[in-house]
Amino acid sequence: MGRVAELERRQSAMELHVINSIQQSLDNNQPLSFQAVASLRSLIINPATPDSTLSSVLDALTRSLQLNRDPVFLHHAVKLLSDLASHRPHLSPFALDLLRSDSLFSSASPRLVGESLSVLLSLASIGNDMDAARFVSLCLGPSVSVRQCLLRNAEKLVFRESVLLAVFLGFTRDPYPYVRKEALDGLVKLCKNGDFDDRDVIEGCYCRAVELLRDAENYVRSAAVRAVCEWGRLLVICSEDMNKQDSSDAVFIQLGCMVRDMSLDVRLEAFEALGKIGLVSEDILLQTLSKKVLGINKDKAYKPIEGLDISVSAVAGAYIHGLEDEFSEVRMSACYSLRTLTVFSLRFACEALNLMMDMLNDDSTVIRLQALDTIHHMATSDHLKVEKIHIHRFLSVLVDSSSVIRSMTRKILKLAKLPQFELFKLCIDGLLGNLEIYPQDEADVLSALFHFGRNHGKFTVHIIEEVAPEMEPASGGKLSFDSTRVAAFLVLAISAPLSHEKDVSAIPPRIFSYAVTWLGRISYGLSDIMNQEKLLAYLSECSRSSTISLADFKINEALLTVEGDASIPLCSKVDSPVSMPFWKDSGGISDYHHQEFLSLGKSAAHAEYELGEHSELRKYVNLIFKKVKDSWSLVELGCTTEACKGIRACKEEVASFTTESPGSFGAVAFTLQYLQVIEMLAKVWGHLRATKMLNPNGVGKLELLFAKLDRRLREISNRFIGLSKGEELQILDLVLVACLLRLSKVEICCCNAAMKLLSSTVAHVEYLHKEGSIEPSNFVTEVKKSLHDADSSSSSSSCQPLLFKKLLDSFSLQQFVLYGTPRSVHAELAVPGNDSENPLPFIPGIPASIPLAITLHNVLTESRLWVRISMGEESTQFVFLDLNLIRNKKRSINVVREFTFVAPFYRTPKAVSFTVRASLGLECFRENVDRVKVFGGPKCELTYLCPEKEIFLCKSTECKSKSAFT
């Protein structure tokens, strides 16, 4: 206590000395001394400093700025004024006026001017007060850093467009390259945000940007490409209607010249810019795909502006150069840029398809994915024309080593429509080859076969007639249940009666009776179409009748086709419109959700109630879940950093959702929690799926990641109620993956605990499957089978990392779909009136009473809650909170309980004052897995429902002193 009082006395003495120095300088009309200036910051940031003292500080700084021009003093003054504006809002206008004054901006020190500008810009308080003359004067000053800072932040300044335009254009000729770059970027922003209709101005900006395409510095040329693109598009808009096409072609050719630049960044910018040009002639587009100048383009040139001629030959082979570039980033950019241009010309799309087929051989999986995306984009614009020479290369992707590549190829085939039986049969053989080599793809292959067969009813009947002997029972009257090939043909047969085509011959009814014996396997593959009950009824009817109608089973027509109800024309004889985006596909929806949602047989009224109340929010949330599924594809490819960036972007997007409407808080909180789980899982996956051994530092980092992942999984499993069984099963899938990841590395594996958790989770999954009549996924089936084999094996001494790695290969993240409205289980904890100046009293050695104001949201009465009180890391105690003793005992998932609970703290120290931290935890029961050894505390791990609350306590005789916590 004596030491604290001594420190307080010294602090008070120092502050008194500073105040006296301030008063003395004001009385004598002298600048502040360096010692006084150095001590002023403690007065400014101290919340106890009175306003009168701060006003004196401001007056002293004002007087000193007029009398003292020493650069060191001015530097300190800027820092003090910045602190004053930040910490004292009521004095902020006066401090900012000083920062904008001539005392600082007229300084000979460029560094000081730059610091003043940085402070003003950071506080967003310069735009309305800096006049154009001062802005231009500072830009013309000797300091390059000040000039660069002003140009970079010019859009924050409230000036006329003409002033900014003149400044930006002028400084594109600055001798310093970074200034030229900032000037060009300023022109780009001005073009996007401004309103220009003067053609002379537009031509001037465009010409200046074209000149800088030949600049010596890479980053200047990159900025020039962006400027040419933006001002070129504006040039096209302001052109006369008869000249718009020529102007657009000229801008396209000008940008195409840069795709051979020596700089990687410039080439990337060039291809990105090419994809933004919205109107290009077919002759120009075809020239980009041929290194040899085409006859129609020989001696052909454009002159968009007087004195600026450009030949079409400059763009010869532009996309060939990009797709053959040594850097995968450029190939990716070229592929995407080409994708956006295929909508303008069928002939260009046909020629580009040859290049896309070559790109399917690229070493980079990401580029192969982009090539498939480009092919699909051609189809959606009705510009895809695959010849027989292409079909073999296209189908070879079905046996690609990447599951994502195979999946995307099947998505295209789900929409395909072929004019020739020969090509149809080749596609069927390709899907069968996919199924034979990768049996884990069975569900998606069967789904693809169903859609593909339905789009080709006549061809399907023909091929079923050819393979009918394979589907017949053996001589003993028994069917072969081991042949996936038979299952594939049965799915084809099932699809024929539902075909769009007319006059389709009937499939022999006995074929449908054979399919009944494969009911479980087929229904899992067709879970996006109908549930097992409807499938059984459909097969039963087909086995008795040669004709069938959708109305007989009330099957939704929309479910039978991929969203958009359109077929992709893979050959020239087909011209069906396509309206479905590449990423939209019913196969992407979780198998769990479709099986459960369809099998429950919910009434239309119930479904409308469930989906209608928060339909808009739920739609946005499900789009976020779709993005997460797509990001997981990058994790499987080893691009963990890029995937985490995408997930973090999703988190920022979800955080912006409003939670004001009733029920929306739970959906938003659940989505954020799910994103955090996937992000942690991706980080752990990236570490553990590497083939190299972990070093000691890596082991420590990985253990920390696992601890965070386990905590996130506990929270999402226990802090939300109202989830469907399908949603719970997907969360348990993530728990299984976390267990397998632990078991797959011997360096960090605690085998007994991990195996125990794995077994209990599998048991819970089996219970939910049985209770909800939901078919397990391939991943869960493989895990259950491996556990059964391990239990029956006589060797139970050690874990088998290779086995668990193999199980992880069968995992594929399903898209999470939110059908209901989850409710967040959370709490609020407060100690009314308690802070460092108003501590709670206590007597050393005697238990202290801590009154806690607690608010519980959606906490069930049977839940076991514990108040955790800790004093540092060495002393922690738990107090059980019995909800049965609290009023409002009604079991409700929408109840809010508010009450006061007095918690005792037994371990009061022999000290004048101390602090403790309190939080509220929910005990998690997991089949005796997470047992913790705490005497008198919880038996299982806790999931905390609120942030820790710091509580201040002071010895009873000292409570009136406010210095106890100083």
Short mmCIF file of C-alpha atoms in Angstrom, two decimals, residues 29 34 128 184 253 515 562 620 838 879:
data_model
loop_
_atom_site.label_atom_id
_atom_site.label_comp_id
_atom_site.label_asym_id
_atom_site.label_seq_id
_atom_site.Cartn_x
_atom_site.Cartn_y
_atom_site.Cartn_z
CA ASN A 29 4.81 34.66 -23.63
CA PHE A 34 11.43 20.45 -24.35
CA ASN A 128 -13.46 20.40 -46.52
CA LEU A 184 -2.40 7.35 -63.21
CA ILE A 253 -6.01 -3.91 -79.71
CA ALA A 515 -33.74 -51.99 -59.28
CA VAL A 562 -30.50 -29.45 -62.83
CA TYR A 620 -28.03 -15.05 -48.18
CA ASN A 838 -15.75 1.06 -6.84
CA VAL A 879 -19.65 -22.67 -8.54
#
